[in-house]
mmCIF file of C-alpha atoms and ligand atoms in Angstrom:
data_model
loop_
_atom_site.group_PDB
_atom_site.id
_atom_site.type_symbol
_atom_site.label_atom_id
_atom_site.label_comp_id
_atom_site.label_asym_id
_atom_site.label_seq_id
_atom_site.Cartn_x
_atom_site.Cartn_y
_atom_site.Cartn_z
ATOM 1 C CA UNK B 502 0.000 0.000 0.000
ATOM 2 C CA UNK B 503 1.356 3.525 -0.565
ATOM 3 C CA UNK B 504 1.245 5.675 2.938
ATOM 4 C CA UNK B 505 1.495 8.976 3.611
ATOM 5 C CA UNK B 506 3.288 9.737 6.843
ATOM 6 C CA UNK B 507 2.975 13.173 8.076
ATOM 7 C CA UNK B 508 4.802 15.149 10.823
ATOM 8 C CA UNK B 509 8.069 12.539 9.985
ATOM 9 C CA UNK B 510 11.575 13.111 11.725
ATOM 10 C CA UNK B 511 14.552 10.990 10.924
ATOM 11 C CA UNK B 512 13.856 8.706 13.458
ATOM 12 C CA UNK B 513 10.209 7.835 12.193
ATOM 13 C CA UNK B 514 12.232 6.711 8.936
ATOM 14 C CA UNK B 515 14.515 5.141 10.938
ATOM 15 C CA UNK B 516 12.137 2.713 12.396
ATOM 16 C CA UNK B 517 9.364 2.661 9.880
ATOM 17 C CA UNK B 518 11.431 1.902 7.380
ATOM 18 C CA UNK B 519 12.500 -1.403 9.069
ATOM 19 C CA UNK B 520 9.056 -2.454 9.857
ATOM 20 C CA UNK B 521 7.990 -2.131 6.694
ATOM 21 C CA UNK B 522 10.538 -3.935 5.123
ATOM 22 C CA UNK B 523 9.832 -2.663 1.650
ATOM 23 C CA UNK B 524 6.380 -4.243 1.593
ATOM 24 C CA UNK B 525 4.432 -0.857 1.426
ATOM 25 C CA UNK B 526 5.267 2.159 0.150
ATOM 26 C CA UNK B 527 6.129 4.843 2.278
ATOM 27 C CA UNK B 528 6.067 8.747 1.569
ATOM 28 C CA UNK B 529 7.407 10.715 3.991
ATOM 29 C CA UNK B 530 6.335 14.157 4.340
ATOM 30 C CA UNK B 531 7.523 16.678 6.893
ATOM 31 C CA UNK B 532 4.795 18.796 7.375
ATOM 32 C CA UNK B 533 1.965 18.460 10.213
ATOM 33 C CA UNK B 534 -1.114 17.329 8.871
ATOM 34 C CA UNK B 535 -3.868 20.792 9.008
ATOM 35 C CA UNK B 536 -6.504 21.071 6.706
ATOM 36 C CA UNK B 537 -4.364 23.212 4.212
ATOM 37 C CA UNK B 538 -1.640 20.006 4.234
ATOM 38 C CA UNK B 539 -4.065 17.166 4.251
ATOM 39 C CA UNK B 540 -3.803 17.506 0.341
ATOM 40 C CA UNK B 541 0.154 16.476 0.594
ATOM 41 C CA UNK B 542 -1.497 12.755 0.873
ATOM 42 C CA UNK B 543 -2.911 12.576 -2.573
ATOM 43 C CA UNK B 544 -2.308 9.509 -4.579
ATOM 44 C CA UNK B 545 -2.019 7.072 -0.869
ATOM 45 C CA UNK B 546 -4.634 5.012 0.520
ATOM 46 C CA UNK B 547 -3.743 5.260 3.783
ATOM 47 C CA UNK B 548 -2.451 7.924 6.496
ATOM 48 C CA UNK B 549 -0.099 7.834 9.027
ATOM 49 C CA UNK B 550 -0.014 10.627 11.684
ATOM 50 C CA UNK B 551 1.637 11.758 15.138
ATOM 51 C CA UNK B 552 0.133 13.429 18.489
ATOM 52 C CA UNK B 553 -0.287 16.643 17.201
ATOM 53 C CA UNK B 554 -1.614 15.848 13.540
ATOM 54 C CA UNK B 555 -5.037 17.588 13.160
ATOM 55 C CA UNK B 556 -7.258 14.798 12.522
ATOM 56 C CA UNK B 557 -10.885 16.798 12.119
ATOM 57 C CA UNK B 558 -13.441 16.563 10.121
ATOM 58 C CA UNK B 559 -12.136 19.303 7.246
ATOM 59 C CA UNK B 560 -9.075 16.878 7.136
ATOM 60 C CA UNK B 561 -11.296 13.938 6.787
ATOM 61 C CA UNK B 562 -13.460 15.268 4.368
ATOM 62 C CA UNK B 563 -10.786 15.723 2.052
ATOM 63 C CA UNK B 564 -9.473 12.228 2.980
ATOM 64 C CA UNK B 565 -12.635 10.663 1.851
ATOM 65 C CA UNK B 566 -12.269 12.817 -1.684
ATOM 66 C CA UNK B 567 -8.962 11.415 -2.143
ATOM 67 C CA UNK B 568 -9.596 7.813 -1.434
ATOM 68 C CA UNK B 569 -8.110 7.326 1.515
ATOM 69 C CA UNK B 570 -9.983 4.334 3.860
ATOM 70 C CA UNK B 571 -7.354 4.015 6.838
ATOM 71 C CA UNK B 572 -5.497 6.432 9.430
ATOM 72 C CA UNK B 573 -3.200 4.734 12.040
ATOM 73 C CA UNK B 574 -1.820 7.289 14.388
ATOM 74 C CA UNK B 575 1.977 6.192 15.739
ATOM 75 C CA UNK B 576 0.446 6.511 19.215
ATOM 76 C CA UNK B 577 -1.731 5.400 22.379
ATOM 77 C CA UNK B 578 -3.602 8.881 22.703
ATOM 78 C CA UNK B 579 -6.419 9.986 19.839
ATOM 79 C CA UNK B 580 -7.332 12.736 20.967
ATOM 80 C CA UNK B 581 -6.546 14.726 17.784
ATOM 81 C CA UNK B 582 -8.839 12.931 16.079
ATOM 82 C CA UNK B 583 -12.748 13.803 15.039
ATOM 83 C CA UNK B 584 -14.127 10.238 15.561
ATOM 84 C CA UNK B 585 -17.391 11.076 14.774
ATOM 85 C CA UNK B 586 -16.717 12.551 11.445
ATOM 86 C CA UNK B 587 -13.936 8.996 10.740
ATOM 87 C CA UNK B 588 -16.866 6.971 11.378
ATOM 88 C CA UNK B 589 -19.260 9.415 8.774
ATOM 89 C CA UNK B 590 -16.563 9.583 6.670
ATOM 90 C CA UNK B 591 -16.053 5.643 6.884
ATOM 91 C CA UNK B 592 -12.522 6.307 7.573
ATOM 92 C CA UNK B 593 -10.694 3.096 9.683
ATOM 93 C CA UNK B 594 -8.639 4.490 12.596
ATOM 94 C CA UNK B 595 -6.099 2.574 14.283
ATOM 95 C CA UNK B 596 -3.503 3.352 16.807
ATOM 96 C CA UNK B 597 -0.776 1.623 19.133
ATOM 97 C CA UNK B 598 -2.388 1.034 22.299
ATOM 98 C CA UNK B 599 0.862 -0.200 24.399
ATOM 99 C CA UNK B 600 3.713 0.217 23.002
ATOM 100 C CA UNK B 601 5.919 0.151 26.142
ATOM 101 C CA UNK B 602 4.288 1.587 29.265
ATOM 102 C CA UNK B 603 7.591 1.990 30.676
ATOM 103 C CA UNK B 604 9.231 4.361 28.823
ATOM 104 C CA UNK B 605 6.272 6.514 29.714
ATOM 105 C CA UNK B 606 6.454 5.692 33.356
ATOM 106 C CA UNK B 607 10.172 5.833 33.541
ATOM 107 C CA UNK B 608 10.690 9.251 31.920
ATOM 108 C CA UNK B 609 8.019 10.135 34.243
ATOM 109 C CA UNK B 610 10.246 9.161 37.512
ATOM 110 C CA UNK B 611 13.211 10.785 36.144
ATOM 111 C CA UNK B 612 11.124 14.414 35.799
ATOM 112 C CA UNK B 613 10.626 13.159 39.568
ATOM 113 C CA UNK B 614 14.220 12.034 40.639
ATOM 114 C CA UNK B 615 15.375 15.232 38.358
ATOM 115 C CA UNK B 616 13.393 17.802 40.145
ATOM 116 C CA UNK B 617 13.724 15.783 43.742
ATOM 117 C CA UNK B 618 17.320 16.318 43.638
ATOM 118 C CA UNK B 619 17.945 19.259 41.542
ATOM 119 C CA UNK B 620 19.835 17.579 39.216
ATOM 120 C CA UNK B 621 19.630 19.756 36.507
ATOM 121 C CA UNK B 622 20.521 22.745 38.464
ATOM 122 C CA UNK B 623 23.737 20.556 39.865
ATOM 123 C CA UNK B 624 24.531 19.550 35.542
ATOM 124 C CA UNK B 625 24.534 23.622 35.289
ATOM 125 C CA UNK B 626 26.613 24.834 38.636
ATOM 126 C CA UNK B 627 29.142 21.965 38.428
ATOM 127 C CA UNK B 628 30.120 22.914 34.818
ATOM 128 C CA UNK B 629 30.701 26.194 35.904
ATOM 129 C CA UNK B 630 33.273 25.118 38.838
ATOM 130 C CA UNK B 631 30.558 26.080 41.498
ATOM 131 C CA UNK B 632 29.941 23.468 44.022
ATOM 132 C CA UNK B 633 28.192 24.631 46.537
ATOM 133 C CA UNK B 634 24.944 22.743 47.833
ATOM 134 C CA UNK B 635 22.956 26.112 48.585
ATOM 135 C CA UNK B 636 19.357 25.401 46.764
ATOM 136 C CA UNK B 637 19.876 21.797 45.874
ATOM 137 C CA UNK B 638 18.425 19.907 48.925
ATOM 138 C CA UNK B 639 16.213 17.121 48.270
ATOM 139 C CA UNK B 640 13.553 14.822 50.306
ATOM 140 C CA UNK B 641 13.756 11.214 50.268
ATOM 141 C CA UNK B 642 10.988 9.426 48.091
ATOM 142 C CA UNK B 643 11.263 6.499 50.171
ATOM 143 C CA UNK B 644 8.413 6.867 52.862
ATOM 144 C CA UNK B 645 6.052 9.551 50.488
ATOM 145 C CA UNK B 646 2.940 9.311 49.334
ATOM 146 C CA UNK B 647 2.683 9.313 45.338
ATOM 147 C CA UNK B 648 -0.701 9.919 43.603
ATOM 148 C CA UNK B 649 -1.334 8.152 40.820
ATOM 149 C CA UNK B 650 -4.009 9.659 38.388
ATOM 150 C CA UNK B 651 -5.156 7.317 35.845
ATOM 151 C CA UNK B 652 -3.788 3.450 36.629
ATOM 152 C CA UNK B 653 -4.016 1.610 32.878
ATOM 153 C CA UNK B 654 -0.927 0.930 31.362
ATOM 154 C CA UNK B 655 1.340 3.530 32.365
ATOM 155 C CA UNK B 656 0.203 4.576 35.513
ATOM 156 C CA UNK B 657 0.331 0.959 36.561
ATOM 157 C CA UNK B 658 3.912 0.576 35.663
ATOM 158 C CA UNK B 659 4.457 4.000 37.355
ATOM 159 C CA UNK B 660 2.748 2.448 40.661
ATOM 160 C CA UNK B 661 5.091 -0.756 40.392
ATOM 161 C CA UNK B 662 7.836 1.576 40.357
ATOM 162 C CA UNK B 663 6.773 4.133 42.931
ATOM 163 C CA UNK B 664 5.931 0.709 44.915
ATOM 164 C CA UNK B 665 10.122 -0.066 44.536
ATOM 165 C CA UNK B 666 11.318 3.335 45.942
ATOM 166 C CA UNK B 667 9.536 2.621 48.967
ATOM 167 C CA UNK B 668 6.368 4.925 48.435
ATOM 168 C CA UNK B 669 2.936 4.613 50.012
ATOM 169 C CA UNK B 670 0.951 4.856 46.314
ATOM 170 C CA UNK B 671 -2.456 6.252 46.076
ATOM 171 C CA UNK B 672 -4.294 6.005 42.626
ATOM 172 C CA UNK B 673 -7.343 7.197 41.195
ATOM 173 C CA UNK B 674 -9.330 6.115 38.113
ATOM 174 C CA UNK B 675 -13.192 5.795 37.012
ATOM 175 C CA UNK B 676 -12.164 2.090 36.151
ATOM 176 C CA UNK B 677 -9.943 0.641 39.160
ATOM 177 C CA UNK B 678 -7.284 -1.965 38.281
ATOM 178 C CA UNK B 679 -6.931 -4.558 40.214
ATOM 179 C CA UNK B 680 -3.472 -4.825 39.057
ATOM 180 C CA UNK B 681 -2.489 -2.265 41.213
ATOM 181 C CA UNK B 682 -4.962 -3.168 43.643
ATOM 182 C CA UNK B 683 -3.071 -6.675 43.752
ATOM 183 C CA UNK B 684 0.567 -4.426 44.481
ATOM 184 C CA UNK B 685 -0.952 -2.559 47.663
ATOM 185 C CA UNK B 686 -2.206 0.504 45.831
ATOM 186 C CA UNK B 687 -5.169 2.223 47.513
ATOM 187 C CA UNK B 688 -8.016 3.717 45.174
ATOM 188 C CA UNK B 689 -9.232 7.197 46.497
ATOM 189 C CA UNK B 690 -11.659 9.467 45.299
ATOM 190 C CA UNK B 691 -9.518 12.365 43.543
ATOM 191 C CA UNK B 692 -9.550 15.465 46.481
ATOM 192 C CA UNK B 693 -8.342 12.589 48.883
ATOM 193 C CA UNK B 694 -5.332 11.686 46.663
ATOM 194 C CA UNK B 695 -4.751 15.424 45.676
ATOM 195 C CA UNK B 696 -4.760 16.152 49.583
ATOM 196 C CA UNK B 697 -2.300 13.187 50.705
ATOM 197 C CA UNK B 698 0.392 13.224 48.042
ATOM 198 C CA UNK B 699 3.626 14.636 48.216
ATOM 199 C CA UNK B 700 3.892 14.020 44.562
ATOM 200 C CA UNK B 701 0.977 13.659 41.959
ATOM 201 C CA UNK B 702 1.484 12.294 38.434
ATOM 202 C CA UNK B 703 -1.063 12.070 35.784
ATOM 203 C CA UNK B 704 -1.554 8.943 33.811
ATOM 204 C CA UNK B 705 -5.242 9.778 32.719
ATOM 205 C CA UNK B 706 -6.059 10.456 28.566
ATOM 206 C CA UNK B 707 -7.040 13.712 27.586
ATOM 207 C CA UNK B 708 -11.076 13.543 27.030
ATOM 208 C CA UNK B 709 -13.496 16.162 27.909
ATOM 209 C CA UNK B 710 -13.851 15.197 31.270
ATOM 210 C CA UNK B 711 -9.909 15.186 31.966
ATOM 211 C CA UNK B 712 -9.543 18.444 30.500
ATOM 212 C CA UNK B 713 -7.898 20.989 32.943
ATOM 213 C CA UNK B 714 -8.628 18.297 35.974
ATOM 214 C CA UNK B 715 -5.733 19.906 37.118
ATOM 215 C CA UNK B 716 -6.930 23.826 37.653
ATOM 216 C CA UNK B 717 -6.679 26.298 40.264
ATOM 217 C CA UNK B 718 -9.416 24.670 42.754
ATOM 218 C CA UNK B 719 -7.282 21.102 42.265
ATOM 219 C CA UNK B 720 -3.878 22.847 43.056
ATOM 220 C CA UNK B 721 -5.826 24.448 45.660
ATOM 221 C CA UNK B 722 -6.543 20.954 47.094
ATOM 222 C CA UNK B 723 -3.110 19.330 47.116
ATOM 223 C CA UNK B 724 -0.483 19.679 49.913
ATOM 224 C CA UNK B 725 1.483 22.794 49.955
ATOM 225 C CA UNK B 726 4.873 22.802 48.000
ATOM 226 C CA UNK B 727 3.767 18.899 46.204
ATOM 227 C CA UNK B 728 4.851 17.952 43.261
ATOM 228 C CA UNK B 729 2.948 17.697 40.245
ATOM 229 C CA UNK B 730 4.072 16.153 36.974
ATOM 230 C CA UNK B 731 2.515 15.665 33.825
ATOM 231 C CA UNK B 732 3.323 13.222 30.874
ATOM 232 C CA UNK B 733 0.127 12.440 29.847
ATOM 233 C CA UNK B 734 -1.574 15.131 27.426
ATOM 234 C CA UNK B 735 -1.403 18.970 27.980
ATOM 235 C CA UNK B 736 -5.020 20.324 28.616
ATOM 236 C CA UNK B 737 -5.511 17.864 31.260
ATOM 237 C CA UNK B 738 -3.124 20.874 33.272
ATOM 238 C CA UNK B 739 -4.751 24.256 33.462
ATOM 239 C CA UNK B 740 -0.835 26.072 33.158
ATOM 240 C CA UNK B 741 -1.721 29.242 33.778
ATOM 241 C CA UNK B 742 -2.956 27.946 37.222
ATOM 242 C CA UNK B 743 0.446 25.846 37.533
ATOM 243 C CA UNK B 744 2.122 29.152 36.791
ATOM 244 C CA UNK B 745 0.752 30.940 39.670
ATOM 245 C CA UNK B 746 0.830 27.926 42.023
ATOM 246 C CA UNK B 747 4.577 28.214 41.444
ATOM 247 C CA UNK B 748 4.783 31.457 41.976
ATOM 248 C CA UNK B 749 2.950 31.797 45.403
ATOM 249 C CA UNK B 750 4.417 28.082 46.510
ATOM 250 C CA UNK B 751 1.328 26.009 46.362
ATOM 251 C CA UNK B 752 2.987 24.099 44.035
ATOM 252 C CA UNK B 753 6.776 22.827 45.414
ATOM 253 C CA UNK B 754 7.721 20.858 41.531
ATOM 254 C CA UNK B 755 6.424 20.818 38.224
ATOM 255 C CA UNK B 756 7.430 18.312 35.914
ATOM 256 C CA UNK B 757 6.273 18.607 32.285
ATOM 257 C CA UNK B 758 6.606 16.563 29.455
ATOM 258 C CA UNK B 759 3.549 17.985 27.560
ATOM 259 C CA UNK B 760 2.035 21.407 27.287
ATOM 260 C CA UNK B 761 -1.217 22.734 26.354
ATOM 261 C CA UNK B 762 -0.201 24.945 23.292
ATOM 262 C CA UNK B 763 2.677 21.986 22.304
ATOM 263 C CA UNK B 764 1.478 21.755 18.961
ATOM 264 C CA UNK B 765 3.209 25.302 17.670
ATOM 265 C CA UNK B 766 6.547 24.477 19.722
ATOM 266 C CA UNK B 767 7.665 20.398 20.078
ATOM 267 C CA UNK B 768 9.721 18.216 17.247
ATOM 268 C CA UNK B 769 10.965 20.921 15.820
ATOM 269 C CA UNK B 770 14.254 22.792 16.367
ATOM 270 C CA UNK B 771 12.897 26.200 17.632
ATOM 271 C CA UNK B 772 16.156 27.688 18.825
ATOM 272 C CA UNK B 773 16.547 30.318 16.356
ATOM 273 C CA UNK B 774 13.246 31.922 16.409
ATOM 274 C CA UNK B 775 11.284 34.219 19.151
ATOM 275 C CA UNK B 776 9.544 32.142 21.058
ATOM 276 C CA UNK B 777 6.061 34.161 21.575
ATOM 277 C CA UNK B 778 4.107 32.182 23.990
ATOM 278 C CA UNK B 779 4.644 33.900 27.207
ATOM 279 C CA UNK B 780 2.585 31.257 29.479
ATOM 280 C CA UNK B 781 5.476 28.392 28.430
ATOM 281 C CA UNK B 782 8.365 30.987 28.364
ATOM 282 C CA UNK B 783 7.195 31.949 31.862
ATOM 283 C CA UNK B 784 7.628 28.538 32.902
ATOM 284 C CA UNK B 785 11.322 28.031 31.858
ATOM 285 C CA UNK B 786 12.170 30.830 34.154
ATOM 286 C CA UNK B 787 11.283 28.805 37.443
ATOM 287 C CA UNK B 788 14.289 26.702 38.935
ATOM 288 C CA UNK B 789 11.552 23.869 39.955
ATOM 289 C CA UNK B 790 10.199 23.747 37.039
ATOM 290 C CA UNK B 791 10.956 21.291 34.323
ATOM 291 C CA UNK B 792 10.352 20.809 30.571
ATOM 292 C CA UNK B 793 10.747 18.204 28.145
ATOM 293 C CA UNK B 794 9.414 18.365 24.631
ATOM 294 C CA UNK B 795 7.362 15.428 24.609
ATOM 295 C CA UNK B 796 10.035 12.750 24.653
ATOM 296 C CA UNK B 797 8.484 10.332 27.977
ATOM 297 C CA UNK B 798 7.919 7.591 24.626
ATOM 298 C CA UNK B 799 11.224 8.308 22.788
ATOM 299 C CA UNK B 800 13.117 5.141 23.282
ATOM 300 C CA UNK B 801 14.462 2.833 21.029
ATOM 301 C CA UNK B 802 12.266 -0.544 22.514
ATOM 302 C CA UNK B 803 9.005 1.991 22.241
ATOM 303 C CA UNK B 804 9.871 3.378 18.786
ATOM 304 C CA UNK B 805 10.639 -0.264 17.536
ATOM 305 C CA UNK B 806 6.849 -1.504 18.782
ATOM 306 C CA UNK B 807 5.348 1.815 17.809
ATOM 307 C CA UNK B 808 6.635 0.690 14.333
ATOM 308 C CA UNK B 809 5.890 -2.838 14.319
ATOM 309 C CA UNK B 810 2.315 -2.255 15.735
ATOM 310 C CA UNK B 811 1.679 0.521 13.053
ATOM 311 C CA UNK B 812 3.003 -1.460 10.099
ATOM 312 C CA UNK B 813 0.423 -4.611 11.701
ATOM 313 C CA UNK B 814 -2.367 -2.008 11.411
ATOM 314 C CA UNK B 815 -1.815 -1.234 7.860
ATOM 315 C CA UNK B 816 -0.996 -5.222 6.771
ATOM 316 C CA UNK B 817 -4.671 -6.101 8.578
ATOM 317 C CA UNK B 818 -6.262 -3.170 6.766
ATOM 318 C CA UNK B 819 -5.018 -4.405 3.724
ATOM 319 C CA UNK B 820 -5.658 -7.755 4.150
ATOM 320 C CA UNK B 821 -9.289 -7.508 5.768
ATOM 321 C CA UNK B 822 -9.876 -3.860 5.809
ATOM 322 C CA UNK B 823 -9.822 -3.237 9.671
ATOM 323 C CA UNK B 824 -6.871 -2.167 11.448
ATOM 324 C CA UNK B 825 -5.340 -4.459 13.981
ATOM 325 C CA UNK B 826 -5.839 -1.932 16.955
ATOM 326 C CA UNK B 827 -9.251 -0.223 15.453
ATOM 327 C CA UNK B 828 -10.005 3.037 17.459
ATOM 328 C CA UNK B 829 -14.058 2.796 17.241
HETATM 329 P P1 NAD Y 1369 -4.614 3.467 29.238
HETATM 330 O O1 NAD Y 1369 -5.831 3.585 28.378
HETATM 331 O O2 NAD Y 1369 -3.982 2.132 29.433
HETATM 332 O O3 NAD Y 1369 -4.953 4.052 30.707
HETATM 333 C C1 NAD Y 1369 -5.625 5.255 30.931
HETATM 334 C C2 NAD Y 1369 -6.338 5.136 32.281
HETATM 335 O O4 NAD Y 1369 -6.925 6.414 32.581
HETATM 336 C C3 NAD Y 1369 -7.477 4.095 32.275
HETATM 337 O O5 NAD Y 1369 -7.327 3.222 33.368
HETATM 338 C C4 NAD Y 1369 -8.745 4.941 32.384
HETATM 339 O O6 NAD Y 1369 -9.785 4.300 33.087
HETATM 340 C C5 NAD Y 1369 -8.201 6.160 33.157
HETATM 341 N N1 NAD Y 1369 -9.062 7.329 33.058
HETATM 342 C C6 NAD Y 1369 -9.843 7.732 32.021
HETATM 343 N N2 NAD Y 1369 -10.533 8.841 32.348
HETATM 344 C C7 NAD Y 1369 -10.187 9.131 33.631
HETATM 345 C C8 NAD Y 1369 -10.575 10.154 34.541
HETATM 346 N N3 NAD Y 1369 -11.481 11.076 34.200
HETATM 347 N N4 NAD Y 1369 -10.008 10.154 35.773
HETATM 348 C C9 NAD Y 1369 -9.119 9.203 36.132
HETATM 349 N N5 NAD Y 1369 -8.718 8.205 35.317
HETATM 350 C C10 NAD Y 1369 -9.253 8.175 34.083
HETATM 351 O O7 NAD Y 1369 -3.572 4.517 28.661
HETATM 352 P P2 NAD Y 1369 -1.988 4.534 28.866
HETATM 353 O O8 NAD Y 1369 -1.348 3.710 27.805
HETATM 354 O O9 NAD Y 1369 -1.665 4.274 30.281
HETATM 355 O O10 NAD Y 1369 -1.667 6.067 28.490
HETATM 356 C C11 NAD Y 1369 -2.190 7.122 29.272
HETATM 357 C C12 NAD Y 1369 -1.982 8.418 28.526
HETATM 358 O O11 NAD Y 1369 -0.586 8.720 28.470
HETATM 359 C C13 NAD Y 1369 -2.408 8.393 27.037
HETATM 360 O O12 NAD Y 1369 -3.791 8.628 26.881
HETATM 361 C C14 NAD Y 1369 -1.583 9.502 26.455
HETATM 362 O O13 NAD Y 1369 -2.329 10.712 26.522
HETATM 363 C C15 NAD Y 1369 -0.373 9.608 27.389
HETATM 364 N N6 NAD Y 1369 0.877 9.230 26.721
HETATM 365 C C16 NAD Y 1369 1.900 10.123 26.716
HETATM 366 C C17 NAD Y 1369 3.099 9.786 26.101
HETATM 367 C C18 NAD Y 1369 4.288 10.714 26.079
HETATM 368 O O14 NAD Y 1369 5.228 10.485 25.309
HETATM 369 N N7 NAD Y 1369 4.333 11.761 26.894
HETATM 370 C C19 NAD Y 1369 3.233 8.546 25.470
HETATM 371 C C20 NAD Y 1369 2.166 7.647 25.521
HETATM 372 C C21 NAD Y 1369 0.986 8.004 26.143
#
């Protein structure tokens, strides 16, 4: 089949390429998919997009004109995507629903460990000669109480790992696992865990009801000076309440690996240009504060499964036109 893959870095070559093994035909175009690019995909007959593809109905539309039947998004989150207007459209959606948990979870633990111990304050002073300790202490993990929001794959693996340091782990979800359940985690209703944890990490997807359950009344609800980190989606974080929990102290740590306005800044090399978002430049200026640009799935096992699973997407569409992983 001949694919169009939009949003594509080296790397999604890199590993697409091998998956593929020459049995489809892949074209690999730079740009994000929007409305006015969703025309780059002519002459394919099926899509491949990222997190912050524009999947809507405009997009779809002109899908449908072009002959397109399938979309697999290269991820576990489809929230970019219209899924009423895929289904009117009779557009097939898959995605990768686990690709490896644990490079989610563990990138999560080192925003943790990072901020915890002021790590990447220490990288800074050491490299200029300055060793002083001033503003670096830490608090043991071993003996806190982590809140986990949102315990499916992810936020499981965080709790088995959270369990390891020696941390009382509170979750809450609308479906309870008894995973974590079975590994000592207690499910509370979501003020409880807000109001017990030292740290809080979000494992929840971004749907209408998660977005900005993190706001000013949460923040308001947690312990003063926690730790809040986020590697889930970026509306599920109000962070323009984040920035002023920071700056009054409600807020202790906060550990980002998505942002709410992500899609005009991450993948791609920014660091000649004015960056004009104040809210996220605001953040960078905090030293307990810290960003990565999306990166919590960017290791070589996940990339390798994200590859395989989105290649066995396209050869089930092909063969019996549903994806292996159908998002209905
Ligand atoms: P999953 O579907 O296995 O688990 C999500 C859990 O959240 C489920 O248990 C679900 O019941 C729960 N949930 C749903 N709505 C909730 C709510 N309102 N309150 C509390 N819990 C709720 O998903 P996963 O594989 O663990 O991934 C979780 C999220 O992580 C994805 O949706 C995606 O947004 C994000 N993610 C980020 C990266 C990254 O690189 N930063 C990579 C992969 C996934």
């Amino acid at each position: 089949m001949d694919i169009a893959v939009f949003s594509t870095q080296s790397y999604d070559r890199r590993f697409l390429d091998a998956a593929a093994a020459g049995h489809h035909t892949l074209h690999y175009i730079e740009a994000r998919l929007t409305p006015d690019t969703a025309v780059l995909a002519r002459g394919a007959k099926a899509v491949c997009v990222f997190v912050n593809d524009q999947v809507d109905e405009s997009v779809l539309g002109q899908f449908k004109s072009l002959g397109i039947g399938l979309v697999v998004l290269r991820a576990a989150g489809y929230n970019n995507v219209d899924l009423a207007a895929a289904k009117a459209q009779g557009i097939a959606l898959g995605r990768v629903p686990a690709y490896s948990p644990e490079a989610v979870a563990e990138h999560a633990v080192a925003l943790i460990l990072s901020l915890d111990r002021n790590i990447h304050r220490a990288y800074a002073r050491v490299r200029e000669g300055n060793f002083a300790l001033e503003g670096l202490l830490g608090f043991n993990l071993h003996g806190r109480t982590v809140g986990i929001v949102g315990t499916g794959r992810i936020g499981t693996s965080m709790a088995r790992i959270m369990t390891g340091f020696g941390c009382k782990v509170l979750a809450h979800d609308i479906q309870p696992n008894p995973l974590c359940a079975e590994i000592g985690v207690s499910y509370v209703p979501l003020a409880q865990l807000l109001g017990a944890s030292d740290i809080v990490t979000l494992h929840c997807p971004l749907t209408p009801q998660t977005q900005h359950l993190i706001d000013a009344a949460a923040i308001a609800k947690m312990k003063h000076g926690a730790m809040l980190i986020n590697t889930s989606r970026g509306p599920i974080l109000d962070t323009k309440a984040a920035v002023s929990a920071i700056k009054s102290g409600a807020l202790g740590h906060l550990g980002l690996d998505v942002y709410e306005a992500e899609g005009a800044l991450f993948f791609d090399d920014k660091s000649d240009d004015v960056i004009r978002d104040d809210v996220f430049e605001r953040l960078l200026t905090f030293p307990n504060v810290l960003v990565t640009g999306h990166q919590a799935f960017f290791t070589e096992d996940a990339m390798t499964a994200i590859a395989a699973t989105t290649i066995a997407n396209i050869d089930a569409f092909a063969k019996n036109g549903k994806p292996m992983h159908e998002v209905s």
